[in-house]
GROMACS .gro file of C-alpha atoms in nm:
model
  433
    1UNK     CA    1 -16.943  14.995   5.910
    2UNK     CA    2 -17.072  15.115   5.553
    3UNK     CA    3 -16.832  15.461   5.644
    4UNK     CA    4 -16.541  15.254   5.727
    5UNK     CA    5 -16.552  15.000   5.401
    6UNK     CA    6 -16.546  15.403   5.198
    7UNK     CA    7 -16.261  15.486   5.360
    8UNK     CA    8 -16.103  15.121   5.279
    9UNK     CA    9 -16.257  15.180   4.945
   10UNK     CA   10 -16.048  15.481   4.921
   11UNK     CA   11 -15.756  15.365   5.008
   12UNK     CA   12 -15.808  15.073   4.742
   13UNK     CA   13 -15.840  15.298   4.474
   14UNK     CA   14 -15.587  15.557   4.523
   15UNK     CA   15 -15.341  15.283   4.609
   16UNK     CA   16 -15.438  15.122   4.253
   17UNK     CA   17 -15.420  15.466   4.097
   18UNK     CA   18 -15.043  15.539   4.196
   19UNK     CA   19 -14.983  15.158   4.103
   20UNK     CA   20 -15.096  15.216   3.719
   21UNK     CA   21 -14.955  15.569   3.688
   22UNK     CA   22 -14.662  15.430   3.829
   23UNK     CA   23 -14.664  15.092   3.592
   24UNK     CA   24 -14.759  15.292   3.276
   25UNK     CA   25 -14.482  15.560   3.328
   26UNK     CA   26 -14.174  15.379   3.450
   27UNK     CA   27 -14.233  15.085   3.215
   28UNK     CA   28 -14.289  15.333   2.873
   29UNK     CA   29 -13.971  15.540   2.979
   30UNK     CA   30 -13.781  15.203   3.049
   31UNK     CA   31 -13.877  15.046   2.706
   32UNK     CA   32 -13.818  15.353   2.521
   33UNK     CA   33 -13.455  15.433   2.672
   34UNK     CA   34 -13.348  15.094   2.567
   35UNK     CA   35 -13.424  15.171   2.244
   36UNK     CA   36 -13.197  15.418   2.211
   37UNK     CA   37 -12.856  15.366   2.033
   38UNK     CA   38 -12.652  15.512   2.282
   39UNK     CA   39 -12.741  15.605   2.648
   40UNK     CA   40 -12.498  15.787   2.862
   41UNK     CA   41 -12.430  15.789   3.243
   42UNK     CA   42 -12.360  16.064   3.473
   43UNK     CA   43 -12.156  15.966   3.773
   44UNK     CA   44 -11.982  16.191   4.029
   45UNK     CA   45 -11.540  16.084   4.114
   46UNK     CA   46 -11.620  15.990   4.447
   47UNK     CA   47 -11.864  15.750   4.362
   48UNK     CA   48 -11.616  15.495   4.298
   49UNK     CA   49 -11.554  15.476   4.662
   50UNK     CA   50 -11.907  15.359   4.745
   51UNK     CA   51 -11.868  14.974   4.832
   52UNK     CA   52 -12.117  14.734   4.690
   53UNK     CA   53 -12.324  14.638   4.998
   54UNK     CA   54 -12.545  14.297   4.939
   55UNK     CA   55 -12.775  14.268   5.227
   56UNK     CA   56 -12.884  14.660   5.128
   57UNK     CA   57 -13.127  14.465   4.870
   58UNK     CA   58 -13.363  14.389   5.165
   59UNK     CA   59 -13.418  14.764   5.253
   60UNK     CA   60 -13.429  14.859   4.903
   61UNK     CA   61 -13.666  14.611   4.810
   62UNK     CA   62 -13.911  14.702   5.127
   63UNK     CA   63 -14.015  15.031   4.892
   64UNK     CA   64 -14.283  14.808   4.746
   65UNK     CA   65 -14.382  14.711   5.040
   66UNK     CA   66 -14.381  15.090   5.215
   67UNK     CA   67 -14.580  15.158   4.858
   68UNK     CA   68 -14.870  14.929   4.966
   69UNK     CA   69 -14.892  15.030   5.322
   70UNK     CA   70 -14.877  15.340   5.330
   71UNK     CA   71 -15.230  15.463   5.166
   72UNK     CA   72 -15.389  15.225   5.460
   73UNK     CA   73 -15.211  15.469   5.704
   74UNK     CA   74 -15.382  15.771   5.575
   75UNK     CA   75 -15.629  15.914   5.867
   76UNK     CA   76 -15.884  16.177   5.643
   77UNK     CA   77 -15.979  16.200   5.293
   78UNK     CA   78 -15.729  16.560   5.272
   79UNK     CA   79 -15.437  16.334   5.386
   80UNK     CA   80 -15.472  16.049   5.178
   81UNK     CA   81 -15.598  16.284   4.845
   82UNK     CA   82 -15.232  16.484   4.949
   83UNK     CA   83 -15.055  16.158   4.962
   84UNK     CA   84 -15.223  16.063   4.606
   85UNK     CA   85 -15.145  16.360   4.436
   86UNK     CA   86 -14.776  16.409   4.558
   87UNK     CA   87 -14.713  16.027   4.477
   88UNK     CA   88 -14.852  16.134   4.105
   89UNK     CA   89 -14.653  16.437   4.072
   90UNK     CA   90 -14.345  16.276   4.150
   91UNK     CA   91 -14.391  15.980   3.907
   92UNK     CA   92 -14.496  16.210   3.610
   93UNK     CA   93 -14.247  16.459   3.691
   94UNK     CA   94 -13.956  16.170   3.744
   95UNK     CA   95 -14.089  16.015   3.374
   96UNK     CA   96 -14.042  16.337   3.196
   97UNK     CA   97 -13.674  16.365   3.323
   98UNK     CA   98 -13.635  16.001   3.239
   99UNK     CA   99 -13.747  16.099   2.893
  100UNK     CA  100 -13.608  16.413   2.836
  101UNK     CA  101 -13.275  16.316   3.019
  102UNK     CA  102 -13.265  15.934   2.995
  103UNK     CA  103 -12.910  15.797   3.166
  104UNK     CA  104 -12.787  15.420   3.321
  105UNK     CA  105 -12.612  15.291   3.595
  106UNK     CA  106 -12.284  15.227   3.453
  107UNK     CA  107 -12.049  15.049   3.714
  108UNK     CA  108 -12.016  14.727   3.736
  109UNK     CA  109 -12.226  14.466   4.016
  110UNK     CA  110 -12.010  14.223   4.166
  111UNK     CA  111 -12.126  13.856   4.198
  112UNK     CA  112 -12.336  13.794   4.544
  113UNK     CA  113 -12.216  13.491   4.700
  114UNK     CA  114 -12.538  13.435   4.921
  115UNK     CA  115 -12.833  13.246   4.758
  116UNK     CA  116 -13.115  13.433   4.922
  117UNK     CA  117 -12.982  13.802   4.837
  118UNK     CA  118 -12.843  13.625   4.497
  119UNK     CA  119 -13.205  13.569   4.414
  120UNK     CA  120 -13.299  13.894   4.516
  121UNK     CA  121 -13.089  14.055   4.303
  122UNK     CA  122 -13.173  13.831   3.966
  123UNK     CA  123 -13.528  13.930   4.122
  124UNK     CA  124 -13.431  14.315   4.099
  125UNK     CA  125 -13.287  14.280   3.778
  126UNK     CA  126 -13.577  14.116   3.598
  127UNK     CA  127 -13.788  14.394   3.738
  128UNK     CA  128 -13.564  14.696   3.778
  129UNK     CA  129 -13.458  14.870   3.485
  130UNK     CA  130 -13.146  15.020   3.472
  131UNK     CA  131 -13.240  15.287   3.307
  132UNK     CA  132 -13.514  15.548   3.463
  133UNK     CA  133 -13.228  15.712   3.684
  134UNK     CA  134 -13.226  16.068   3.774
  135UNK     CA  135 -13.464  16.144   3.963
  136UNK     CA  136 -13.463  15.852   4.176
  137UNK     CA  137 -13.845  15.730   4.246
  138UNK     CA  138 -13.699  15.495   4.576
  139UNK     CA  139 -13.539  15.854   4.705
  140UNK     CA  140 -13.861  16.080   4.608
  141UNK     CA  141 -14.065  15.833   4.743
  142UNK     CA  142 -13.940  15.739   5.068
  143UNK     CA  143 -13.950  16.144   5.139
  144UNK     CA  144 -14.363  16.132   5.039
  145UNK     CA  145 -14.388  15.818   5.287
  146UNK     CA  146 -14.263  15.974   5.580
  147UNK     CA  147 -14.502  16.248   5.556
  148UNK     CA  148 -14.776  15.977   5.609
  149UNK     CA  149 -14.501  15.780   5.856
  150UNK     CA  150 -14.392  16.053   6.076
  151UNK     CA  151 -14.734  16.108   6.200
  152UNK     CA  152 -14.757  15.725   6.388
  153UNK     CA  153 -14.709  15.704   6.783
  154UNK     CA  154 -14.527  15.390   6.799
  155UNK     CA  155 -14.208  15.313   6.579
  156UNK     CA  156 -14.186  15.587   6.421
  157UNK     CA  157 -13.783  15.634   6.535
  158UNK     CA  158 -13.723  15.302   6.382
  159UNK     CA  159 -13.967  15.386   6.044
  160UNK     CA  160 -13.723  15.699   6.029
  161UNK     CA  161 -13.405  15.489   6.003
  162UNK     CA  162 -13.518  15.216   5.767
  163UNK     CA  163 -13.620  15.505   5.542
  164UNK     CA  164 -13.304  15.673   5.566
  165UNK     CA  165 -13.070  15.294   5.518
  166UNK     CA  166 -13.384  15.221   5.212
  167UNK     CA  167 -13.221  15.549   5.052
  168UNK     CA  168 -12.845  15.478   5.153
  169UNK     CA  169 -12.948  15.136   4.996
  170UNK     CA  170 -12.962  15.315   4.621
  171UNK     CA  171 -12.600  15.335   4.619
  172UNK     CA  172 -12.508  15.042   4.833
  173UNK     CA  173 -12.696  14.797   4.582
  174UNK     CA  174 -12.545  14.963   4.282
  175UNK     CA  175 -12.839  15.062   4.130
  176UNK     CA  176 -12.863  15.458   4.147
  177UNK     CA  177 -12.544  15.704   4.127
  178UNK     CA  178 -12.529  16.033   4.368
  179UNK     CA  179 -12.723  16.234   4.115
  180UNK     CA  180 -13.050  16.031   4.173
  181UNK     CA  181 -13.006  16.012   4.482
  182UNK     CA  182 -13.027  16.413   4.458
  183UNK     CA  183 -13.270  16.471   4.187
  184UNK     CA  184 -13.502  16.274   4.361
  185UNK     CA  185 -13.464  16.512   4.680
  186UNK     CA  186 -13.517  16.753   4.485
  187UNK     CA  187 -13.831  16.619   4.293
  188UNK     CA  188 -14.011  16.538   4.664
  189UNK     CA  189 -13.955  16.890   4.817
  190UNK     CA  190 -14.101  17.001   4.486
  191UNK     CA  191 -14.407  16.830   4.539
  192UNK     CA  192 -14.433  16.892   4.909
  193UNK     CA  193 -14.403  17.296   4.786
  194UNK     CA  194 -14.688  17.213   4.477
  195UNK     CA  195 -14.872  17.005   4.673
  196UNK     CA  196 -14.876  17.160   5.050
  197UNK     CA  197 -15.085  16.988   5.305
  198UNK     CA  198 -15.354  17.219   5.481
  199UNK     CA  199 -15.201  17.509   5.270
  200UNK     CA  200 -15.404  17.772   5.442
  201UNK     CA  201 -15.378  17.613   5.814
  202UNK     CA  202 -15.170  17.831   6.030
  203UNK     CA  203 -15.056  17.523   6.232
  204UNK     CA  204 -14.881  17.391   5.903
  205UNK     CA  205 -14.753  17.719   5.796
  206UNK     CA  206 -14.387  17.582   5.928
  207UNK     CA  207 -14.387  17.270   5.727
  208UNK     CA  208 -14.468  17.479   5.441
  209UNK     CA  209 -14.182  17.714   5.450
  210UNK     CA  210 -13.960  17.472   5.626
  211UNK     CA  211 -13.938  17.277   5.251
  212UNK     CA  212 -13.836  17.603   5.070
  213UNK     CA  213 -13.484  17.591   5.311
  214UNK     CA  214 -13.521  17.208   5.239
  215UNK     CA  215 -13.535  17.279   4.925
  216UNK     CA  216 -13.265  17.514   4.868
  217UNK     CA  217 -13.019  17.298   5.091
  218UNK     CA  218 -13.073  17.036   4.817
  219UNK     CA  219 -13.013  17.270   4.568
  220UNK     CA  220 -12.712  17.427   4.729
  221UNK     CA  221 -12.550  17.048   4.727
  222UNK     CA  222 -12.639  16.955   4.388
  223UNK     CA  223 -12.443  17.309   4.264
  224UNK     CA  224 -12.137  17.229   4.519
  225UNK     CA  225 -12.092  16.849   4.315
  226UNK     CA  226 -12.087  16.966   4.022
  227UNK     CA  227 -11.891  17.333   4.049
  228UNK     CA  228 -11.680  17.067   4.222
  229UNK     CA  229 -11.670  16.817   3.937
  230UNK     CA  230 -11.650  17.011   3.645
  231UNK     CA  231 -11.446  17.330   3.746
  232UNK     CA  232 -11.199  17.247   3.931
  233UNK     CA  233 -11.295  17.498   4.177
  234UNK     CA  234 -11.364  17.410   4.547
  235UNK     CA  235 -11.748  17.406   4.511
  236UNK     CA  236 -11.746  17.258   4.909
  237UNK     CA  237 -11.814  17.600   4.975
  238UNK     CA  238 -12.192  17.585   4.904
  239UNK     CA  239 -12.227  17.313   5.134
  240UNK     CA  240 -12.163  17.562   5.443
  241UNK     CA  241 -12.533  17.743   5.322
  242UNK     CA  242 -12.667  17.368   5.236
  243UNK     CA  243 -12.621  17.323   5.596
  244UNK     CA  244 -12.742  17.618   5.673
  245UNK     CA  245 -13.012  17.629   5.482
  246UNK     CA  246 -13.108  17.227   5.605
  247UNK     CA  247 -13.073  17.377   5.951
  248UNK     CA  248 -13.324  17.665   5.910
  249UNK     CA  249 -13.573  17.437   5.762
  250UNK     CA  250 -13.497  17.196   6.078
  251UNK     CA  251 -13.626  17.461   6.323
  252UNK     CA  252 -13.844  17.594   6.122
  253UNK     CA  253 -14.015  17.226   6.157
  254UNK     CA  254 -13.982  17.262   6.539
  255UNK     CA  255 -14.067  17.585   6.557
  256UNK     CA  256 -13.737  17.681   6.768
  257UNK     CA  257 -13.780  18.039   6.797
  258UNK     CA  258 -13.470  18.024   7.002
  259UNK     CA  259 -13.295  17.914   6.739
  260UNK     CA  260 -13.086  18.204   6.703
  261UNK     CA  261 -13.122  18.484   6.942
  262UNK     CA  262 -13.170  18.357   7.328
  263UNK     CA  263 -13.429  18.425   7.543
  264UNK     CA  264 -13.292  18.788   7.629
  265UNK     CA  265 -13.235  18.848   7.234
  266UNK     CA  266 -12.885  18.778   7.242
  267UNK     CA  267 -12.643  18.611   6.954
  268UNK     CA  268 -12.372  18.418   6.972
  269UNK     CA  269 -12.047  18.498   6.718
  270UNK     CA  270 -12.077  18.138   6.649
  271UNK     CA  271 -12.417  18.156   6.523
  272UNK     CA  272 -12.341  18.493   6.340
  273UNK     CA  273 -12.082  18.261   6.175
  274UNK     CA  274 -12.275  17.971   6.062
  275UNK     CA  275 -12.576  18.192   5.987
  276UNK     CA  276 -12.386  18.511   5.833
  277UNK     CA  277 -12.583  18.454   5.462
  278UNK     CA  278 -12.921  18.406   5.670
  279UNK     CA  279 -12.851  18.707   5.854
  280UNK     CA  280 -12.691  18.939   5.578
  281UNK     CA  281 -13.002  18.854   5.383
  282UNK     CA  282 -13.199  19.018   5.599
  283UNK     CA  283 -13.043  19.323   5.736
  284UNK     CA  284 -13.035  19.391   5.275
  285UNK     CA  285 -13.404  19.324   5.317
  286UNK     CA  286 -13.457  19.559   5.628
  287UNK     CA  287 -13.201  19.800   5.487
  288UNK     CA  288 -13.342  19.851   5.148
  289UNK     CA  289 -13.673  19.728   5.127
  290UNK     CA  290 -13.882  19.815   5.444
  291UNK     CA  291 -14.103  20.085   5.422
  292UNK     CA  292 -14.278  20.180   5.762
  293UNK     CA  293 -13.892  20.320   5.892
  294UNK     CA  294 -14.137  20.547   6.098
  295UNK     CA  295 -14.348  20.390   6.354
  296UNK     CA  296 -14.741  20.422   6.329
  297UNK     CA  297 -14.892  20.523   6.622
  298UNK     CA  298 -15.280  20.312   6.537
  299UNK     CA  299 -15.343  20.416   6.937
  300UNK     CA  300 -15.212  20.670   7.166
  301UNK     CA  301 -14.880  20.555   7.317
  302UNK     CA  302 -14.907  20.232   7.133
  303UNK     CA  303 -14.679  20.212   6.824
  304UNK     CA  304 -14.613  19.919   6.557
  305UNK     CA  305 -14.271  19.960   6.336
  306UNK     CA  306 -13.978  19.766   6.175
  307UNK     CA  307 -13.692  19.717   6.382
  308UNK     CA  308 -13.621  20.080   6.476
  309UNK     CA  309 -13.271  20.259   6.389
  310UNK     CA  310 -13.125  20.501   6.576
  311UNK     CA  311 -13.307  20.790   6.404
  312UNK     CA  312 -13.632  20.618   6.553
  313UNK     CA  313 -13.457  20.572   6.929
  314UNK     CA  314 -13.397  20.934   6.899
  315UNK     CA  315 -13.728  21.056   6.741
  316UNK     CA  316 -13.935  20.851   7.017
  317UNK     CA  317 -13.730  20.955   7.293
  318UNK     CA  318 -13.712  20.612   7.453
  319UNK     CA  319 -13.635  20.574   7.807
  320UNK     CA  320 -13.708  20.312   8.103
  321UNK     CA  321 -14.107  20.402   8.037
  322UNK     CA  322 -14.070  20.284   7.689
  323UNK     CA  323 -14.176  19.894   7.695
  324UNK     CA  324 -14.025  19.733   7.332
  325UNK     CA  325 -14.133  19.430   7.240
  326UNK     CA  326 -13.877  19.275   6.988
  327UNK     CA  327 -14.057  18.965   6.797
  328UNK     CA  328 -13.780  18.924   6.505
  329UNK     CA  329 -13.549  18.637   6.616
  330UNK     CA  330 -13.337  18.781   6.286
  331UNK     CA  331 -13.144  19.026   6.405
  332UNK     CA  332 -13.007  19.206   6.701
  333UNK     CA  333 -13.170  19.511   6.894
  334UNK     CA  334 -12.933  19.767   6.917
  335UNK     CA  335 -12.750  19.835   7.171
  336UNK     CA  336 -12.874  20.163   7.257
  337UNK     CA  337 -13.248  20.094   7.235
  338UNK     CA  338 -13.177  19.814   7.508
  339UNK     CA  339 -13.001  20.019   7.704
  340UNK     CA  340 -13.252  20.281   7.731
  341UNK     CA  341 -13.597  20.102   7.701
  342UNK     CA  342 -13.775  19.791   7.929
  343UNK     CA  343 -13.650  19.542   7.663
  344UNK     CA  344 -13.880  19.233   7.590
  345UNK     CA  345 -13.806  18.940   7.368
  346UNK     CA  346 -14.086  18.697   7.204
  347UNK     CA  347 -13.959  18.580   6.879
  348UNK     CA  348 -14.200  18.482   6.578
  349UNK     CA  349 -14.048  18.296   6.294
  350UNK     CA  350 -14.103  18.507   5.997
  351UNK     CA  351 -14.398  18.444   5.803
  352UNK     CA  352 -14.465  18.121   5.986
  353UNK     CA  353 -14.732  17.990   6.200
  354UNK     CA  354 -14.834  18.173   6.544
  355UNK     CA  355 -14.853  17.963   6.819
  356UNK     CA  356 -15.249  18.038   7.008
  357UNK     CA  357 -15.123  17.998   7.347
  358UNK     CA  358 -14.782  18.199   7.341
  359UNK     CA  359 -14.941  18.491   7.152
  360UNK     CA  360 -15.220  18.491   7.413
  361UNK     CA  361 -14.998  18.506   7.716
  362UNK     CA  362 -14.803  18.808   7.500
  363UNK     CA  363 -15.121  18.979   7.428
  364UNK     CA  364 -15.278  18.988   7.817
  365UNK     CA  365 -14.866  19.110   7.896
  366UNK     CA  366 -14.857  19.404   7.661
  367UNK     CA  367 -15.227  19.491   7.763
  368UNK     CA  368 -15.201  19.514   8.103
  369UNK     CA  369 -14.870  19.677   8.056
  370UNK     CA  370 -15.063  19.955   7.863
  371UNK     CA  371 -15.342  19.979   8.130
  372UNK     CA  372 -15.057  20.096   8.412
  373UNK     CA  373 -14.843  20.318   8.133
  374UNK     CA  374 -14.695  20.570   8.315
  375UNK     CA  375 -14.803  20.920   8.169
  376UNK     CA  376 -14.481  20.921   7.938
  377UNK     CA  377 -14.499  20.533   7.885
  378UNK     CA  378 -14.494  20.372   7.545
  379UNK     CA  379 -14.501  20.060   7.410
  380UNK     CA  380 -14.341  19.956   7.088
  381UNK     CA  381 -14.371  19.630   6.907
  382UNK     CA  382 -14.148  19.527   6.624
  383UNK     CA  383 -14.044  19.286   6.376
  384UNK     CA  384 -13.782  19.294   6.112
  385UNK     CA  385 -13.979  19.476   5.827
  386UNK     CA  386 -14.286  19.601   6.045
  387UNK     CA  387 -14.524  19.419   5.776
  388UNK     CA  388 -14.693  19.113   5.926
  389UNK     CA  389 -14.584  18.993   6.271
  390UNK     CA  390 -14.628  19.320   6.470
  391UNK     CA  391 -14.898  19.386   6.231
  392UNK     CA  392 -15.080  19.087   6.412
  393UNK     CA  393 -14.997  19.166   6.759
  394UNK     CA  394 -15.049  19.499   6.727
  395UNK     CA  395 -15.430  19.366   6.583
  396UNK     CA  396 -15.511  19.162   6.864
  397UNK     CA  397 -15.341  19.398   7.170
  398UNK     CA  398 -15.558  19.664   6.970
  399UNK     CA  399 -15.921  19.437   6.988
  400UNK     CA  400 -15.834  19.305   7.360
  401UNK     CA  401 -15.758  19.660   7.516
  402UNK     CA  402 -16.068  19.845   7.374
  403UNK     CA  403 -16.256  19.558   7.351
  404UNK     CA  404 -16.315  19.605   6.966
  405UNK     CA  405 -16.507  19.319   6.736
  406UNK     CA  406 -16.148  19.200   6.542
  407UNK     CA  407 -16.255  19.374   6.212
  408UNK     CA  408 -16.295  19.723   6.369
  409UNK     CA  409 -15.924  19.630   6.526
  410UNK     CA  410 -15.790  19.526   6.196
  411UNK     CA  411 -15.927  19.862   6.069
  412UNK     CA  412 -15.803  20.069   6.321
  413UNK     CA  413 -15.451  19.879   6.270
  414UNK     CA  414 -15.464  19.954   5.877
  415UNK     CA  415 -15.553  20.297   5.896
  416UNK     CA  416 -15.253  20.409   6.056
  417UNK     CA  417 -14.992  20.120   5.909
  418UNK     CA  418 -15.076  20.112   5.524
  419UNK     CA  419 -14.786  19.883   5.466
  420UNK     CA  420 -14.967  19.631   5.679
  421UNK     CA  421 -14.988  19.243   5.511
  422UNK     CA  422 -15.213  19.002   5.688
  423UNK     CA  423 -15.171  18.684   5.460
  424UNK     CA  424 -15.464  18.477   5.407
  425UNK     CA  425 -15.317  18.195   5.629
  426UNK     CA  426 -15.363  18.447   5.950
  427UNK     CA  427 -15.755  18.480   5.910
  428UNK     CA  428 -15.858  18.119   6.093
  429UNK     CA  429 -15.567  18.258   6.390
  430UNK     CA  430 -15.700  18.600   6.403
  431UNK     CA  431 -16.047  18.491   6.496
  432UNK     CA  432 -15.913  18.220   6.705
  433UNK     CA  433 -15.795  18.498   6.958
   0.00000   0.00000   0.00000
């Protein structure tokens, strides 16, 4: 009982914490924006399209209450001190740009017939300012809750959608214009990058990178409005790698390692299409800035590389005895190396988390493959660059056929592939297998 009132303690006090930090910040930057002579307004053309939506004041007001409850959802002290210190970052952060950049709402709120929403609105404007704009604190907010939210059993589908209608509700209510609703996108995924949760937790590693796309596609919008607005150039464009971007970040999340080669390492032209940036990206970065173009050899017939060229096909002499093992979902195999090799596809999202139970399965496949090599046999693993993920595989194929203590296989592994990079992440998985 006296370690469960802690925890409530806890809760109490970081809840109280956000509330003053909170308080202090929004109410300085409110009272010293309105005593400004002049303070201007930034608001995209199409915004004028955006119909004034009454009811939305009941979503919009539930933020207060999603403020209170959500610090009683937190399960450990890491989650709830994460929770604390991204709901701090984003309210400091959002005051400086409030200070530093201080705008208004500027169109005008139609009369609300209804008395109940009437009152909530003479409610919201007593307590509301309408100043403290860009970067919207309901958007940023809402982003930090679901992080606790998305984590329930039960409800969490309908949690999802009142989050998404609270943010819609910024617009609807006439109290934020598109740029908040941006900027404070932008302000979350920059505290979920800050402040990452289990930052050196393989099983998170996904999350983690999955808000750099998130981040980007944000980015790539914001750019697109105003290229749009201000230069009379189609800036549309950008949204094709905003979506792209959003949808990298999306499987990233789900770790679909499917999500662009199929199970027998095949591409669509439609994918090539919608991913072409993704994918141009990195052939420049296998193209230019690999290093290992030659395969090390760290055990006899056993060799760890980049994705080979033909040079390497050649070199090797590949033939039906040669078992590849392709783990870069980035880019195609070519065509001759499947043709002449025993082709094998296991994609591993680049520099993401390794799942323990598909790497195991891969790992007792490639060593009993070795153990019945015919005498010309090889076996070649490869990712894009030849730095990390065959680096790893290569590691643990290396300690499970000679039975090696995993230092003496990491050894063994560097000594022969210098440009190996085992980030510090890895460690906990390593010794996990």
């Amino acid at each position: 009982m006296d370690e469960k009132r802690l925890k409530i303690k806890q809760k109490i006090y970081a809840l109280i914490l956000c509330s003053v930090v909170f308080m202090l910040v929004y109410n300085y930057t409110a009272w010293y924006i309105s005593t400004l002579a002049e303070v201007p307004s930034f608001i995209f053309d199409f915004e004028k399209y955006i119909p004034f939506i009454p009811w939305t004041i009941i979503p919009y007001m539930t933020s207060g209450l999603f403020f209170c409850v959500v610090f009683s959802l937190c399960k450990s002290k890491e989650q709830l001190k994460n929770l604390t210190q991204r709901m701090i970052f984003v309210t400091i952060l959002s005051g400086i740009c409030f200070f530093l950049f201080p705008l208004q709402f500027s169109l005008p709120k139609p009369e609300t017939n209804n008395p109940f929403l009437g009152y909530s609105f003479q409610f919201l404007k007593t307590f509301d300012s309408p100043f403290n704009q860009a970067p919207s604190l309901h958007i940023a907010y809402a982003f930090i809750f679901w992080t606790v939210f998305r984590n329930r059993k039960k409800g969490k589908f309908f949690i999802m959608l009142w989050l998404i209608l609270l943010g819609v509700s910024t617009l609807t209510t006439y109290q934020h214009h598109f740029m908040d609703v941006i900027t404070g996108s932008l302000a979350a995924h920059i505290s979920f990058i800050i402040i990452p949760y289990r930052k050196k937790d393989f099983r998170y590693r996904n999350f983690q990178v999955a808000n750099y796309y998130f981040l980007s596609s944000w980015i790539f919008i914001l750019f697109a409005l105003l290229l749009n607005q201000f230069s009379g150039y189609p800036g549309f464009i950008l949204l094709w790698p905003a979506l792209m971007t959003f949808s990298i970040g999306y499987h990233y999340q789900k770790n679909n390692i499917y999500f662009l080669k199929d199970q027998n390492g095949n591409m669509t032209w439609i994918k090539k299409i919608f991913y072409a940036p993704y994918l141009l990206m990195y052939r420049g970065f296998w193209k230019f800035l690999r290093k290992n173009k030659n395969p090390a050899e760290p055990i006899p017939h056993l060799y760890i590389s980049s994705r080979p060229d033909r040079n390497v096909v050649e070199r090797l002499k590949i033939n039906k005895n040669t078992f590849v093992y392709d783990l870069s979902p980035e880019m195609e195999e070519i065509s001759l190396l499947k043709e002449q090799s025993s082709y094998h596809f296991h994609p591993i999202l680049d520099i993401g988390s390794f799942d323990i139970e598909d790497t195991q399965r891969l790992i007792a496949e490639i060593s009993s493959q070795y153990k019945h090599l015919p005498k010309d046999g090889k076996i070649l693993i490869h990712c894009t660059m030849g730095f990390t993920r065959s680096s790893v595989i290569g590691i643990l194929v290396i300690k499970n056929i000679l039975s090696l203590p995993l230092e003496e296989a990491i050894t063994i592994m560097k000594t022969s592939n210098k440009n190996m990079i085992i980030h510090s992440y890895l460690q906990d998985f390593l010794k996990k297998n």
